[in-house]
GROMACS .gro file of C-alpha atoms in nm:
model
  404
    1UNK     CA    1   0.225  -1.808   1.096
    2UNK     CA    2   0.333  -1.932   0.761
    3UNK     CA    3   0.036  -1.869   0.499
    4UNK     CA    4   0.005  -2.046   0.156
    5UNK     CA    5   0.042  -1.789  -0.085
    6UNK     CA    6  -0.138  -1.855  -0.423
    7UNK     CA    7  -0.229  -1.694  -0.737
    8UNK     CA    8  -0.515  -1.475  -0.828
    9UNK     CA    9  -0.459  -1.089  -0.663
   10UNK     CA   10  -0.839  -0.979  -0.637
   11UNK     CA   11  -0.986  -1.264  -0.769
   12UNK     CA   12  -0.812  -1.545  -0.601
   13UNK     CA   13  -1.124  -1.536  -0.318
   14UNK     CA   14  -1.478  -1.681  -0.468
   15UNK     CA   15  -1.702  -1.489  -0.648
   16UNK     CA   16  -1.473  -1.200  -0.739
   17UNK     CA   17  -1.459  -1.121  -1.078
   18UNK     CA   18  -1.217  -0.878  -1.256
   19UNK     CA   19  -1.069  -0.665  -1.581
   20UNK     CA   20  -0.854  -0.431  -1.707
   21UNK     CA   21  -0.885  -0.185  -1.994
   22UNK     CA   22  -0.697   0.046  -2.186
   23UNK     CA   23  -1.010   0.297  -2.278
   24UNK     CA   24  -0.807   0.604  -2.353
   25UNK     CA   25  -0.727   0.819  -2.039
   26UNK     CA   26  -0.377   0.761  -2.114
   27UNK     CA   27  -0.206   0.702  -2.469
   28UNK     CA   28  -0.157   0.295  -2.504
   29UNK     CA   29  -0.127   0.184  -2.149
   30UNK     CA   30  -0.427   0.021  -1.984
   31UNK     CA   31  -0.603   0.319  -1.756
   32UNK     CA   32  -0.933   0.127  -1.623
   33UNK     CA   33  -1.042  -0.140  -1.433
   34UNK     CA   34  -1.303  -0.309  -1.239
   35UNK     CA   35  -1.367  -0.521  -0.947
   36UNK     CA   36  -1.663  -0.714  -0.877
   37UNK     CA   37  -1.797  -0.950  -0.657
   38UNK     CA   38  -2.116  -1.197  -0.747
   39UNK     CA   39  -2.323  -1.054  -0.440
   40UNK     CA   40  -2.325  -0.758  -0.230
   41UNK     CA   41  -2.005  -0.714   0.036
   42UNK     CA   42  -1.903  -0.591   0.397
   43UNK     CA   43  -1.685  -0.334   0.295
   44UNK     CA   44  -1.452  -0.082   0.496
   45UNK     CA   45  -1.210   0.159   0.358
   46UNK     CA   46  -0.917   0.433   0.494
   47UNK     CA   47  -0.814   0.697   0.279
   48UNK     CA   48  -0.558   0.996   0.275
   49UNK     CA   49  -0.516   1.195   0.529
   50UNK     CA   50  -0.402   1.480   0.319
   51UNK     CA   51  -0.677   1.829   0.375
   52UNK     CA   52  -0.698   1.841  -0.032
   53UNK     CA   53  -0.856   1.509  -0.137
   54UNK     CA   54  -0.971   1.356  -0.444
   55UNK     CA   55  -1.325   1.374  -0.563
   56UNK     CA   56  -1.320   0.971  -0.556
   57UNK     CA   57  -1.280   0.969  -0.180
   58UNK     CA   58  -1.565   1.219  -0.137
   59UNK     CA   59  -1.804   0.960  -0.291
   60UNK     CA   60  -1.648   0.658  -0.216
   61UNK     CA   61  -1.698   0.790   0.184
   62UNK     CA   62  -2.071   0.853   0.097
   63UNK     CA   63  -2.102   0.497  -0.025
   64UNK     CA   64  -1.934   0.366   0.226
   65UNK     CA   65  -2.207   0.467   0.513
   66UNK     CA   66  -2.345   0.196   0.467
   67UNK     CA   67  -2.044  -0.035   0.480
   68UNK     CA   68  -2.195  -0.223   0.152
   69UNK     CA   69  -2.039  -0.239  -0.191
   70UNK     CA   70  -2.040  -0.469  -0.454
   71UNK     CA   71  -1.774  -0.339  -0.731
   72UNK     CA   72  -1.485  -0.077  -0.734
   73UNK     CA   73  -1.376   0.133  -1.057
   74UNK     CA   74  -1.054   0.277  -1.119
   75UNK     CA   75  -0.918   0.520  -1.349
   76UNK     CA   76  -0.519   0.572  -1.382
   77UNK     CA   77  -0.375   0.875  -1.564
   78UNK     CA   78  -0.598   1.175  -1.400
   79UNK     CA   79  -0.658   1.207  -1.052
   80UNK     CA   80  -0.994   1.372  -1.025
   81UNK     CA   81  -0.842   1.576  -0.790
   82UNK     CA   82  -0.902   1.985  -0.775
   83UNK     CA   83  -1.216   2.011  -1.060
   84UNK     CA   84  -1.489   2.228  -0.989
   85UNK     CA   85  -1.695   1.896  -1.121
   86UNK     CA   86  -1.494   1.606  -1.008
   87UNK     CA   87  -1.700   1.516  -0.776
   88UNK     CA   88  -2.008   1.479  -1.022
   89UNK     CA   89  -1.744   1.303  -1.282
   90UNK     CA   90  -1.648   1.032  -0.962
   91UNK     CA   91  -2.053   1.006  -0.924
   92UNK     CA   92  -2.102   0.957  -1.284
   93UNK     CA   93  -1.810   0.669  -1.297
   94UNK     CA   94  -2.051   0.455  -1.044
   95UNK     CA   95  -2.338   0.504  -1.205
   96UNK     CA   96  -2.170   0.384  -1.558
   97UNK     CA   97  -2.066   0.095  -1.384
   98UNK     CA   98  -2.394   0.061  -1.181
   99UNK     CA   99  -2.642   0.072  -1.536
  100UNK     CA  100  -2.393  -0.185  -1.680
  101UNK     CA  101  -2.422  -0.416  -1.417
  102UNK     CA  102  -2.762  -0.378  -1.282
  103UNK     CA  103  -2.663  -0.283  -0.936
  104UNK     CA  104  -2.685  -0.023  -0.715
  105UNK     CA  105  -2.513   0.280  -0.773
  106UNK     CA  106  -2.425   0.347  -0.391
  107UNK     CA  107  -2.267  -0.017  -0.388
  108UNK     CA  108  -2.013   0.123  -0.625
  109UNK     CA  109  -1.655   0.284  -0.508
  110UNK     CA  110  -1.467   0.460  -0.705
  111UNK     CA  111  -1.070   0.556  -0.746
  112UNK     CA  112  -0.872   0.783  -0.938
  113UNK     CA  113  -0.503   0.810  -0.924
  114UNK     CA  114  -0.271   1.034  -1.192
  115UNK     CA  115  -0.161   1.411  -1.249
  116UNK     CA  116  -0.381   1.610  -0.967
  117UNK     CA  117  -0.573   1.988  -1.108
  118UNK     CA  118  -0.596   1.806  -1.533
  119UNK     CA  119  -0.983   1.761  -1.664
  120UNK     CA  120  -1.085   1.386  -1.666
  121UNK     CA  121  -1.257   1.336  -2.001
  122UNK     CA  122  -1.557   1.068  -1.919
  123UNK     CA  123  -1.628   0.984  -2.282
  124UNK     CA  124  -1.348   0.698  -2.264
  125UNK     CA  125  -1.493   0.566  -1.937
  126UNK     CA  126  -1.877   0.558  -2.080
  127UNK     CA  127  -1.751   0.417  -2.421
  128UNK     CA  128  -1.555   0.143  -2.272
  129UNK     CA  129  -1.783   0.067  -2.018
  130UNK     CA  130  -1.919  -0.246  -2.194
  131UNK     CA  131  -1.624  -0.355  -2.274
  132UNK     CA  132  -1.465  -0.374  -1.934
  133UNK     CA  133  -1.790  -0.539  -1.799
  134UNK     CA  134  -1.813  -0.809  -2.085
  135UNK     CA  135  -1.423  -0.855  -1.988
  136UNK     CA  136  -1.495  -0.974  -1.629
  137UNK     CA  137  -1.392  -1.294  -1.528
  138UNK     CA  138  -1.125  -1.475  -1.270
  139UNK     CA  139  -0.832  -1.434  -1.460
  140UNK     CA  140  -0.838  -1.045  -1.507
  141UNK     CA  141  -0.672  -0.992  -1.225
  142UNK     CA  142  -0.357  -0.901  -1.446
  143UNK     CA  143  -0.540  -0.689  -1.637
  144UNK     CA  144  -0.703  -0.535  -1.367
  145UNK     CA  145  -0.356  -0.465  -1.177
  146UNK     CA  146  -0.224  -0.331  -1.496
  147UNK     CA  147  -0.498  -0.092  -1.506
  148UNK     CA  148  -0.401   0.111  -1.173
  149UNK     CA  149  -0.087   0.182  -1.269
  150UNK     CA  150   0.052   0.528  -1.344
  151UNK     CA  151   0.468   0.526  -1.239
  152UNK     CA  152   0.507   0.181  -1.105
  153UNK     CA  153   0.747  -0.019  -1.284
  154UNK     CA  154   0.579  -0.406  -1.196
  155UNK     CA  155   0.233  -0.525  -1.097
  156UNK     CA  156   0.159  -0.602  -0.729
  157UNK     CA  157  -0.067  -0.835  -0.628
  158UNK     CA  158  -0.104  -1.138  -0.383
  159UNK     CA  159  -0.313  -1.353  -0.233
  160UNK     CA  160  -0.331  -1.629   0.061
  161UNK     CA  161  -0.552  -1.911   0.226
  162UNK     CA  162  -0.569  -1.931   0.586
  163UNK     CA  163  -0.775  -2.213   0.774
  164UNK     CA  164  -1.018  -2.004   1.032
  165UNK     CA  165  -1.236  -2.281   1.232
  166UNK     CA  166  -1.179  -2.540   0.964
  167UNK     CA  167  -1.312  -2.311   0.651
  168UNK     CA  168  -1.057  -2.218   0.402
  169UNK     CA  169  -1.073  -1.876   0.359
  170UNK     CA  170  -0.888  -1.644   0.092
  171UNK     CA  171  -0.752  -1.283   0.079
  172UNK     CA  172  -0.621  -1.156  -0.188
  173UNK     CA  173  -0.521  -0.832  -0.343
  174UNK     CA  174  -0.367  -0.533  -0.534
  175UNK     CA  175  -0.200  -0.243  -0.529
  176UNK     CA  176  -0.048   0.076  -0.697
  177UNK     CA  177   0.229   0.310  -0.592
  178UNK     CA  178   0.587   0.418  -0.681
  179UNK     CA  179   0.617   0.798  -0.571
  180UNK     CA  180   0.402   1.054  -0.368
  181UNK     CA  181   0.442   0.755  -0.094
  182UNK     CA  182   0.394   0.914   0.250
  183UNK     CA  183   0.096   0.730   0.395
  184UNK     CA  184  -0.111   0.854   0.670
  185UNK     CA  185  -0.205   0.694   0.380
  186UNK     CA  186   0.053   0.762   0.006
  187UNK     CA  187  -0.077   0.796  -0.396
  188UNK     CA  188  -0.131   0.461  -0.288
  189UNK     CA  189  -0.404   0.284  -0.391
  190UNK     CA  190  -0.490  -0.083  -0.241
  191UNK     CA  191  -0.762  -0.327  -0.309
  192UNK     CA  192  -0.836  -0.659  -0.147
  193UNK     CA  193  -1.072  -0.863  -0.134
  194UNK     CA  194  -1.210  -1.171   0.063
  195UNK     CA  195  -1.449  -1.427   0.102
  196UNK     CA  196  -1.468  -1.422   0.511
  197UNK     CA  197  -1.777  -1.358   0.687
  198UNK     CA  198  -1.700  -1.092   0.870
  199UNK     CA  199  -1.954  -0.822   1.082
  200UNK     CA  200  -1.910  -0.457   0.964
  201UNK     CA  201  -1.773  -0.319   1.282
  202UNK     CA  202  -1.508  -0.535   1.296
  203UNK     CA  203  -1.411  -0.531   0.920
  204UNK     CA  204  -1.363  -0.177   1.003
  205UNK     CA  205  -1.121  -0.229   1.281
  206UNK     CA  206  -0.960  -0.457   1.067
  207UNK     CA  207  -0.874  -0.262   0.807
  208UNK     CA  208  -0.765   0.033   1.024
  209UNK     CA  209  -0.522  -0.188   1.250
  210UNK     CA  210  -0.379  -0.320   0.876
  211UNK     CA  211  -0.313  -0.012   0.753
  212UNK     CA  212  -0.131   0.100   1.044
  213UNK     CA  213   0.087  -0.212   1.047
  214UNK     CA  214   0.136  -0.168   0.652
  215UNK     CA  215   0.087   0.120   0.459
  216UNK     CA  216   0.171   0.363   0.692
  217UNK     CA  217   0.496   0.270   0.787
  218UNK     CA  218   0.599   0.292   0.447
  219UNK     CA  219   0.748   0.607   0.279
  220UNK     CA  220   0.892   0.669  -0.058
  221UNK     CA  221   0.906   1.062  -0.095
  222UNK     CA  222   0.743   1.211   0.225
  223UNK     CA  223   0.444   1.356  -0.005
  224UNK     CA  224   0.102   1.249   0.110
  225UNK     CA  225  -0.134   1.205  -0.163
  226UNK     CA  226  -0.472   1.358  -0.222
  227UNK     CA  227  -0.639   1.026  -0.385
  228UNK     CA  228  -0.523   0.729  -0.105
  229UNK     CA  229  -0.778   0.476  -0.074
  230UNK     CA  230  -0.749   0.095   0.084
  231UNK     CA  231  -1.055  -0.087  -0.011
  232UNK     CA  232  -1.171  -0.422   0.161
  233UNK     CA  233  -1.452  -0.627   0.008
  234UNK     CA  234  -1.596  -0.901   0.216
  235UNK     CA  235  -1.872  -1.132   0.024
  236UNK     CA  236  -1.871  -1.460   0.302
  237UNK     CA  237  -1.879  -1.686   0.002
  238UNK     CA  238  -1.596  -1.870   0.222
  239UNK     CA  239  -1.912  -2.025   0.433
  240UNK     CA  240  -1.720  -1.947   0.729
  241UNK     CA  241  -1.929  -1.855   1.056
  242UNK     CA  242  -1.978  -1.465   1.102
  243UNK     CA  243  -1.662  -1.350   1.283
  244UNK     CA  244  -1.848  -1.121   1.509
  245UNK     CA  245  -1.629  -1.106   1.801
  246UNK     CA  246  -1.286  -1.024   1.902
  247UNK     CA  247  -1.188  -1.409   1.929
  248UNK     CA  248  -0.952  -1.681   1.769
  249UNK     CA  249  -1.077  -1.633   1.421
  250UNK     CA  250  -1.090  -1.264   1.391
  251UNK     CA  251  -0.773  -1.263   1.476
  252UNK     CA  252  -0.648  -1.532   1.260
  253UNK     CA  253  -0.789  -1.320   0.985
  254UNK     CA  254  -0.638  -1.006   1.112
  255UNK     CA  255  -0.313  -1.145   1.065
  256UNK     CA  256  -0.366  -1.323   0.758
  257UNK     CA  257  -0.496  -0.946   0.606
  258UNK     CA  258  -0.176  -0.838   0.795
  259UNK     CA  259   0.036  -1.026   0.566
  260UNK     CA  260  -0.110  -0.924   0.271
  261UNK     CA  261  -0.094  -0.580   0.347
  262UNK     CA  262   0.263  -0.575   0.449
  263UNK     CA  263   0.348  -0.773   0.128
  264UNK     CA  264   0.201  -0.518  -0.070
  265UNK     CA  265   0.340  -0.250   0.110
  266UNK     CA  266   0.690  -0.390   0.074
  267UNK     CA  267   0.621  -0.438  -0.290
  268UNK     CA  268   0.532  -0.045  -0.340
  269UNK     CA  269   0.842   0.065  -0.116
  270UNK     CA  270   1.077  -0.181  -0.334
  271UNK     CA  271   0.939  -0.008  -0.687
  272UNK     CA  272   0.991   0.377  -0.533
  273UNK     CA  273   1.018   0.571  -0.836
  274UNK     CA  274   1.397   0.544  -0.938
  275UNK     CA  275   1.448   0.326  -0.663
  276UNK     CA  276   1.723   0.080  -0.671
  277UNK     CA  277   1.665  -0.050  -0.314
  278UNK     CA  278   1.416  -0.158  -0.032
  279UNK     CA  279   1.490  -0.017   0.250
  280UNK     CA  280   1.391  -0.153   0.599
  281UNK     CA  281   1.404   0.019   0.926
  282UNK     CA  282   1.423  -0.244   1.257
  283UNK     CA  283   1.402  -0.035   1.556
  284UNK     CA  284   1.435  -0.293   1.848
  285UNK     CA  285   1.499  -0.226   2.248
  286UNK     CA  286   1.264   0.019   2.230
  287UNK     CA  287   1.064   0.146   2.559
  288UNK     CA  288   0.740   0.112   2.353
  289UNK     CA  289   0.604   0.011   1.995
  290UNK     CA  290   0.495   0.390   1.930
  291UNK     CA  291   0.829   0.512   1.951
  292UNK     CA  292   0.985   0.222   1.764
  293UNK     CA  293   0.727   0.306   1.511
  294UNK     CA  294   0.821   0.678   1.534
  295UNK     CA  295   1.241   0.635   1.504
  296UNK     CA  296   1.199   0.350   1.245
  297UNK     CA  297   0.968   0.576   1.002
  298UNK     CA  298   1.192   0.879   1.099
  299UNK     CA  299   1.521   0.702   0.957
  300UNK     CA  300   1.316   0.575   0.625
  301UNK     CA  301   1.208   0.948   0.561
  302UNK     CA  302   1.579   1.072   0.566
  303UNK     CA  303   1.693   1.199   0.261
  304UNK     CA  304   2.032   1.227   0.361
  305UNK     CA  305   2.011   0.848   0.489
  306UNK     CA  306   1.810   0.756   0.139
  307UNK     CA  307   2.097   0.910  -0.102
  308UNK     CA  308   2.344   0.674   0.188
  309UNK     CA  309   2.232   0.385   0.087
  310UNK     CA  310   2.186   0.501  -0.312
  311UNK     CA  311   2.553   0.558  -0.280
  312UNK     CA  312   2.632   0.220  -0.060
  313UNK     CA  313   2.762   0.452   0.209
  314UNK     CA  314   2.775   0.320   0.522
  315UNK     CA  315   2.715   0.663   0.677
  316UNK     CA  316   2.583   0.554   1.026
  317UNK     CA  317   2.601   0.916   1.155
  318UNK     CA  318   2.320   1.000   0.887
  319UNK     CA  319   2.116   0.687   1.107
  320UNK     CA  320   2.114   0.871   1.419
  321UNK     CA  321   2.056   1.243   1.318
  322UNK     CA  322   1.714   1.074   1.182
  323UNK     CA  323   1.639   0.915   1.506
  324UNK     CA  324   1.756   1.250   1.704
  325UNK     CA  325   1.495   1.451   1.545
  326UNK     CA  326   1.244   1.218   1.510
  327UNK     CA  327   1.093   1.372   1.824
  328UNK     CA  328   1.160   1.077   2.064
  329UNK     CA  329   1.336   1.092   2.457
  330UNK     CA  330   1.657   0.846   2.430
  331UNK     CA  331   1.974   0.788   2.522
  332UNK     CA  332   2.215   0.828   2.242
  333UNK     CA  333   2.519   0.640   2.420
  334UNK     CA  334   2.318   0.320   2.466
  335UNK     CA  335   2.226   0.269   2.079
  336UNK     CA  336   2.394  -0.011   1.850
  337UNK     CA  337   2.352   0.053   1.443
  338UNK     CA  338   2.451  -0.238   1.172
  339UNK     CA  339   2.350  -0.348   0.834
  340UNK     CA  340   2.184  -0.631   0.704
  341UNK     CA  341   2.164  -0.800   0.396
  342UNK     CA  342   2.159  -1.137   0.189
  343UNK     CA  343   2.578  -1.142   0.267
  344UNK     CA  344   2.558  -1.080   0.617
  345UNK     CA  345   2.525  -0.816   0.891
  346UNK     CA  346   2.817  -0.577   1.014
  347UNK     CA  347   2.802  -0.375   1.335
  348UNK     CA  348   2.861   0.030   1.209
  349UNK     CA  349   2.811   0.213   1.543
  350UNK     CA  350   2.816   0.036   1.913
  351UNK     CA  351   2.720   0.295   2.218
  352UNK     CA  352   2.610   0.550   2.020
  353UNK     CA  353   2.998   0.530   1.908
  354UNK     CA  354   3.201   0.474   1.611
  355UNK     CA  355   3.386   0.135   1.586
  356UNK     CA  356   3.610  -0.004   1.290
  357UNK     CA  357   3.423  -0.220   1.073
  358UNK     CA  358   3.497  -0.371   0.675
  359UNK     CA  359   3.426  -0.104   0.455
  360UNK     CA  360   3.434  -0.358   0.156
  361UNK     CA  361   3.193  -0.549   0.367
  362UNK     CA  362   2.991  -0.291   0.442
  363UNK     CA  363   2.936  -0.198   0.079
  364UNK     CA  364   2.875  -0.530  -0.047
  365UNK     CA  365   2.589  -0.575   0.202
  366UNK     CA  366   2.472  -0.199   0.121
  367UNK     CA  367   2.499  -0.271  -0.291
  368UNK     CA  368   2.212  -0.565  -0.243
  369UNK     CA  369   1.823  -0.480  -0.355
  370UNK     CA  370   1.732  -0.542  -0.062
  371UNK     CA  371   1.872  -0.359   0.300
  372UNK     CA  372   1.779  -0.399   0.635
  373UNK     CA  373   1.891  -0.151   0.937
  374UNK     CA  374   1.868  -0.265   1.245
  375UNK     CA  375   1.852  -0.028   1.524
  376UNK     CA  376   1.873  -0.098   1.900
  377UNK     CA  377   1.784   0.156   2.151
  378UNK     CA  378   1.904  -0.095   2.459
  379UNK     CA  379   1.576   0.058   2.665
  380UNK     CA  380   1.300  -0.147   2.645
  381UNK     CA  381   1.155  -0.492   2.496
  382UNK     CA  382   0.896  -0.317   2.208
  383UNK     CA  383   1.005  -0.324   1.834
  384UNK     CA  384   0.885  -0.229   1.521
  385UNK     CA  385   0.958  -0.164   1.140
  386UNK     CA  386   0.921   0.082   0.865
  387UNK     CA  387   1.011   0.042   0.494
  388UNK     CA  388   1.126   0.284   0.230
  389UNK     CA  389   1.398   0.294  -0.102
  390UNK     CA  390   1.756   0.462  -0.160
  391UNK     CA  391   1.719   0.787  -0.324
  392UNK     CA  392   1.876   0.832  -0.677
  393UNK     CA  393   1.909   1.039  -0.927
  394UNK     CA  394   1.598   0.872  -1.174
  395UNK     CA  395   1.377   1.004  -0.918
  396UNK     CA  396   1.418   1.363  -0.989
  397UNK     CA  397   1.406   1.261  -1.372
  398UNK     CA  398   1.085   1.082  -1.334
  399UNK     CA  399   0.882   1.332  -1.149
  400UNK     CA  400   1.044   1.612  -1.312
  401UNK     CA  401   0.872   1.508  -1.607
  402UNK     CA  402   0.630   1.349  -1.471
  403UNK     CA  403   0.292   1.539  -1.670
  404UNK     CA  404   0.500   1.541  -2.037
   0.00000   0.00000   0.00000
């Protein structure tokens, strides 16, 4: 389905509100912002899967009992992650937010993403606290985007209309997320918002299924991250009927969040830190989605196949040691390999063999920002993708000096 994309990130739906802040967690970039919606939400979350998590998710998941919220704060620059009292700092960071706006305190979720095991200093959070809450309105969105970021080099954000039943309904979003990118979920932070009526049981399912067709097939670094959080924030302001079934419209909006989610997901893999590339894995022929799922996320993890396609090497062998140990039964002498790109596609491996191809070709098609490799097993009739970057040499730079 083609959906109208429009402007606005976490505001685009009605009666969101946003802002951004710089209020001195970090030296001059913004490090705070806020989401809020006019009236209380359906809300769902996922977060890391990682055993060491972030004080944030601790009371975020308390919150969240519920399935209510009605605003989300987010700090960049410390993680709350690993402090005896982080977990009273992330409880104090609602409650700011809570006074300020004369809500309830358990209707507030909170994030944290930066350097894991540092204090957070709340004095900058409290101070600015008015400030960010006078600062609300529909077009801080930017500011609000530019306030979750820590290594990423652009802002990503998106939103859509889809038509469910005849009621124009909007999703829109943001995200953060450039390295420590190995989702079962990455430090990858996502929130979107809608104005859908939606019940709270399915919201949930909904924002599981998205974050298995999005987030988690992505993978920068192979480093889970302790603070991982995907927020969804329903109001109904959209006056559609309740979706409270498994039927047309649920799954009109399941798709429509879908798209968001992938778009966003794409958007973190493309701005990996020192990434040059987007990488994406098609693994088609497969004899069932899990393992296409399984080999495409296995080639996106290589290293060896990351630093391939840094270097524009064609290096197809790399290709199927990643789908060898990937942990999947197949038949090596039945799979085709090629490259795809804004130039063309060329065919690198047929039958598990080596064929001649256009090594000028196959560099011009690898040299692109963008790279698709398509993989077919020749064993089945399931697909599925997984996205990633190249691998340079900015990366160890960046996150070798990544606390100075």
């Amino acid at each position: 389905m083609d959906y109208k994309e429009i402007e606005g990130g976490v505001t685009a739906a009605k009666g969101f509100l946003a802002a951004g802040v710089h209020c001195g967690i970090k030296k001059k970039k913004k490090d705070l912002s806020l989401v809020y919606s006019e009236n209380v939400c359906t809300a769902a979350a996922v977060f890391t899967s990682n055993v060491v998590k972030g004080a944030p998710i601790i009371v975020s998941k308390e919150h969240l009992k519920n399935n209510i919220a009605q605003a989300i704060i987010v700090n960049s620059g410390i993680a709350n992650t690993c402090e005896s009292d982080g977990v009273e700092k992330a409880s104090m960071m609602t409650g700011f937010v809570a006074d300020a706006l004369k809500i309830n305190e358990d209707d507030v979720l909170v994030a944290s993403t930066g350097v894991i095991g540092q204090p957070l200093n709340l004095e900058p959070v409290k101070e600015h606290m008015k400030e960010i809450v006078s600062s609300l309105s529909k077009e801080g969105h930017t500011d609000a985007v530019s306030g979750i970021m820590t290594t990423d080099t652009v802002p990503k954000e998106m939103a859509v209309e889809v038509d469910i039943c005849g009621t124009k309904v909007t999703i829109g979003g943001m995200c953060k997320g450039s390295g420590m990118i190995e989702p079962n979920m990455c430090t990858m932070l996502s929130f979107i918002t809608t104005d859908v009526a939606i019940s709270k049981d399915l919201l949930k399912e909904a924002v599981k299924s998205s974050a298995d067709a999005s987030y988690n097939r992505i993978s920068i670094d192979g480093d889970t991250s302790t603070n991982d959080s995907y927020f969804i924030l329903a109001n109904g302001k959209a006056g559609n009927k309740t979706i409270t079934e498994k039927d047309d419209s649920y799954y009109t909006f399941l798709d429509a969040l879908n798209y968001v989610s992938v778009t966003l997901a794409k958007k973190m893999a493309k701005d990996g830190e020192g990434a040059t590339k987007l990488l994406q894995c098609d693994v088609t022929g497969a004899d069932s989605e899990e393992n296409a799922f399984i080999l495409a996320k296995s080639v996106i993890k290589s290293s060896l196949v990351k630093t391939a396609m840094f270097g524009c090497d064609a290096n197809w062998g790399r290709i199927m040691c990643a789908l060898g140990y990937a942990g999947v039964n197949f038949d090596p002498d039945i799979v085709d390999i090629s490259f795809i790109g804004k130039c063309g596609e060329i065919v690198v491996c047929e039958k598990g063999k080596s064929i001649a191809f256009d090594e000028k070709k196959a560099y011009e098609i690898l040299d692109e920002d963008e790279v698709i490799i398509n993989v077919n097993m020749n064993n089945g009739e399931n697909s599925a993708s997984a996205w990633g970057c190249d691998l340079s040499y900015d990366y160890v730079k960046i996150n070798g000096e990544y606390r100075s």
